[in-house]
Coordinates of C-alpha atoms in Angstrom, one line a residue:
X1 CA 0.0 0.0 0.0
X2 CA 1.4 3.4 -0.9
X3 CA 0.8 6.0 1.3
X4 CA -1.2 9.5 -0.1
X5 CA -0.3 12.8 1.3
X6 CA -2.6 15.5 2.6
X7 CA -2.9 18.7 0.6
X8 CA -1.2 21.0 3.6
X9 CA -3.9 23.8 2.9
X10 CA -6.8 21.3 3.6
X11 CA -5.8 19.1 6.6
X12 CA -8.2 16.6 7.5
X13 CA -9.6 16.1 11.3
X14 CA -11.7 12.8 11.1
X15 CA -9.1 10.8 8.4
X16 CA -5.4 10.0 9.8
X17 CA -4.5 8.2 7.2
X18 CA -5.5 7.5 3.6
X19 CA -3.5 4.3 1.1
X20 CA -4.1 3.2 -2.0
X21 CA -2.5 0.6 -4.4
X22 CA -2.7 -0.2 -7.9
X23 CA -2.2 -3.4 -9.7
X24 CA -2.5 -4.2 -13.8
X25 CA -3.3 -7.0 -14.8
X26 CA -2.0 -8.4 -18.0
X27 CA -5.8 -8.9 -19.9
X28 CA -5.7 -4.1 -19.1
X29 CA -7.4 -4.6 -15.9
X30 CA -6.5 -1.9 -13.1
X31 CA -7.6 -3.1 -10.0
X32 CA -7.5 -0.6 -7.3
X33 CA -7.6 -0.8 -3.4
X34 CA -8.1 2.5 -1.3
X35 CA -8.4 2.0 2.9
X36 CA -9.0 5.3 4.8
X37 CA -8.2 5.1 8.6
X38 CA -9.1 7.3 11.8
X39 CA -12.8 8.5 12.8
X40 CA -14.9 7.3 9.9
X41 CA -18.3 7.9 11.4
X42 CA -17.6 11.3 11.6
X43 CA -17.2 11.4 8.0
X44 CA -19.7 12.5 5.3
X45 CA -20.8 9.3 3.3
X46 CA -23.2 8.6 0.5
X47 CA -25.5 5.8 1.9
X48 CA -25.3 2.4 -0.1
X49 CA -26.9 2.3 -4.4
X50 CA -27.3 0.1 -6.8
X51 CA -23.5 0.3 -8.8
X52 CA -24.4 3.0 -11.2
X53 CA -22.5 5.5 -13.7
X54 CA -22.7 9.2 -12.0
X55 CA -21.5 12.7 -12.4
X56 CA -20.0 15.3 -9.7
X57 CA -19.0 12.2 -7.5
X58 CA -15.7 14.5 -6.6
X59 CA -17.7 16.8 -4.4
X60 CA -18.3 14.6 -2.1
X61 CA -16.1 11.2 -0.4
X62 CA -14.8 10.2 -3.8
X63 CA -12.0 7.5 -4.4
X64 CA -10.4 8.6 -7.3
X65 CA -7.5 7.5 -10.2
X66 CA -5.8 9.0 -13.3
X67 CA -4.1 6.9 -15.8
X68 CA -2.1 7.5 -19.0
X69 CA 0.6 6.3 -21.4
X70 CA 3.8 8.4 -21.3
X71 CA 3.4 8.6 -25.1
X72 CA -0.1 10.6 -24.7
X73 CA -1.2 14.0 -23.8
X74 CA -4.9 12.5 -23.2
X75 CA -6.1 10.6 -19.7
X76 CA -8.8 8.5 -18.0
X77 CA -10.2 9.9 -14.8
X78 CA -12.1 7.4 -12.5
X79 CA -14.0 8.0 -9.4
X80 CA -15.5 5.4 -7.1
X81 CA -18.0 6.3 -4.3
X82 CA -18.2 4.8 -1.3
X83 CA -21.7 4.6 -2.4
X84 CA -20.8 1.8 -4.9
X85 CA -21.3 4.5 -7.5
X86 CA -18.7 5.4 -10.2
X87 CA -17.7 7.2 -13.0
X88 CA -15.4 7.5 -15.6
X89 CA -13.7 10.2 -18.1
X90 CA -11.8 10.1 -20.7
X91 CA -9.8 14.2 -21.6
X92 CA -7.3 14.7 -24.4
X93 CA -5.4 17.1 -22.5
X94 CA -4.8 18.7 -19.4
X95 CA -8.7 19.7 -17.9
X96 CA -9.5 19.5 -22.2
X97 CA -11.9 17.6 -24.7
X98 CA -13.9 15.3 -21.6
X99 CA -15.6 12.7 -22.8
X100 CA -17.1 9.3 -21.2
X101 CA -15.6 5.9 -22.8
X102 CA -17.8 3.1 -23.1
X103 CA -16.6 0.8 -20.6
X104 CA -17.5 -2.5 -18.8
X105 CA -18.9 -1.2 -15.2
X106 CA -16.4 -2.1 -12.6
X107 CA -16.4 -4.6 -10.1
X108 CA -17.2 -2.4 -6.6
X109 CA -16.4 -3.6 -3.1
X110 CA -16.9 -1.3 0.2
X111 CA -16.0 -2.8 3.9
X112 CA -16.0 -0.3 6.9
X113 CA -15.2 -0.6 10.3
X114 CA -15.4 2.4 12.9
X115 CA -12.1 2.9 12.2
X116 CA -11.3 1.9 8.6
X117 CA -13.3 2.1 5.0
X118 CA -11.8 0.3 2.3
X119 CA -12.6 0.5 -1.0
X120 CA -11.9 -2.2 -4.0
X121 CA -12.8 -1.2 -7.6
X122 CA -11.9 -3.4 -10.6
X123 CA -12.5 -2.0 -14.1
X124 CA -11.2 -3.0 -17.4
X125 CA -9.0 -0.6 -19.5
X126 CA -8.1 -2.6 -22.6
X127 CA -7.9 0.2 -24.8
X128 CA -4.6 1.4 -23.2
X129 CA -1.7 0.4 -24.7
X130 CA -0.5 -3.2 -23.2
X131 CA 3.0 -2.4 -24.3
X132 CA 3.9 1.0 -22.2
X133 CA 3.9 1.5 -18.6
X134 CA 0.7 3.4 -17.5
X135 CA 1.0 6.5 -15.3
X136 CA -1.3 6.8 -12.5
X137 CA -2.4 9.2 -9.7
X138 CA -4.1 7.9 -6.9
X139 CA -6.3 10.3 -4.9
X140 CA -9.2 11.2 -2.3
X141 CA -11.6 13.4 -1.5
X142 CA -12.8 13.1 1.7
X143 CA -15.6 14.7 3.5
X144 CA -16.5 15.3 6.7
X145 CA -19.9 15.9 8.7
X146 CA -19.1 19.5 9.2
X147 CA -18.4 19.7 5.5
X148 CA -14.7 19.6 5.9
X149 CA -12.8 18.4 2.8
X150 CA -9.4 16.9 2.8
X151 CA -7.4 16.1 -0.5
X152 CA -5.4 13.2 -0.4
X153 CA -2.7 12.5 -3.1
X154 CA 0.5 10.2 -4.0
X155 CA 2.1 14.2 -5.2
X156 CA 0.9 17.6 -4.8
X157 CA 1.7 20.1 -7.6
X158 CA 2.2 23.6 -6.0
X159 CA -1.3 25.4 -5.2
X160 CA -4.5 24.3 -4.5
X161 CA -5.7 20.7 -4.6
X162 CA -5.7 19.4 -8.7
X163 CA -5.3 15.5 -9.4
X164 CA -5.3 16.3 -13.2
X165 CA -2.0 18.0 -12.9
X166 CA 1.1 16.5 -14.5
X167 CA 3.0 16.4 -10.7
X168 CA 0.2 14.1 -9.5
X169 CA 1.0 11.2 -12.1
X170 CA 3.2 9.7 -9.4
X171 CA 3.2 6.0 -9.8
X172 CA 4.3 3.4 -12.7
X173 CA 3.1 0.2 -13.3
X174 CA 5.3 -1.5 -16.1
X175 CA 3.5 -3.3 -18.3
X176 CA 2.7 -6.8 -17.4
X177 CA 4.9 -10.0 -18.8
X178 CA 3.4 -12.2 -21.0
X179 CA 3.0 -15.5 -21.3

């Protein structure tokens, strides 16, 4: 598990401690694991849906991942809410040309604790390249009761909170060896 840093300008009360991991499979799966620990009833969380595709899922508790080829301007953003709802994006650029793929829905588990919410999301991303590593940023919004937010990352680029910045793009996963 890889640890995600606090933005320093929004520090969180409730959530001490926020990790993530990311794993590619060799068919373009990403499978994703997020476990937030400290206070988590005091935190803000959608009650449980049926898994559907959703907008705006950011502005609230919202586990979140970017992913790209080093060879490509463009980049998938994915959210996952604790609610089992998710959503996916697909921009050509930096903030530029959003779209929404067609994708298989992913796979959605959610176990919490008092002190610990994880998060498991599973969704296929065959269209990426199978021969270059994919860069990812792994991130959370996290909201509390009071209406606090904290913005977890991997990296921070200077200034407010903004996953979709190049700075954020923190992790490598090499692409997988085949048979």
């Amino acid at each position: 598990m890889l640890p995600l840093i606090p933005h320093p300008d929004f520090p969180a009360l409730a959530v001490t401690n926020v990790e993530a991991d990311a794993v590619r499979s060799a068919s373009g799966r990403l499978e994703l694991r997020y476990v937030l620990s400290g206070a988590i009833s005091k935190l803000l969380l959608p009650g449980p849906s049926t898994p559907a595709r959703a907008d705006d899922l950011w502005q609230h508790t919202c586990l979140e991942a970017f992913v790209r080829l080093p060879s490509s301007g463009g980049y998938y953003e994915l959210n996952f809410s604790p609610s089992s709802e998710w959503a996916a994006y697909r921009l050509d650029g930096y903030r530029d040309g959003m779209t929404s793929p067609q994708l298989e829905p992913p796979r959605i588990e959610i176990a919490s604790t008092p002190e610990r919410l994880e998060l498991r999301a599973s969704i296929e991303l065959a269209e990426l390249s199978d021969e270059e590593p994919w860069q990812l940023g792994l991130a959370a919004i996290v909201e509390e009761q009071d209406g606090r937010k904290s913005y977890w990352a991997l990296a921070h680029a200077p200034g407010v909170p903004d996953f979709h910045h190049k700075d954020c793009f923190a992790l490598e996963l090499a692409a997988p060896d085949r048979p």
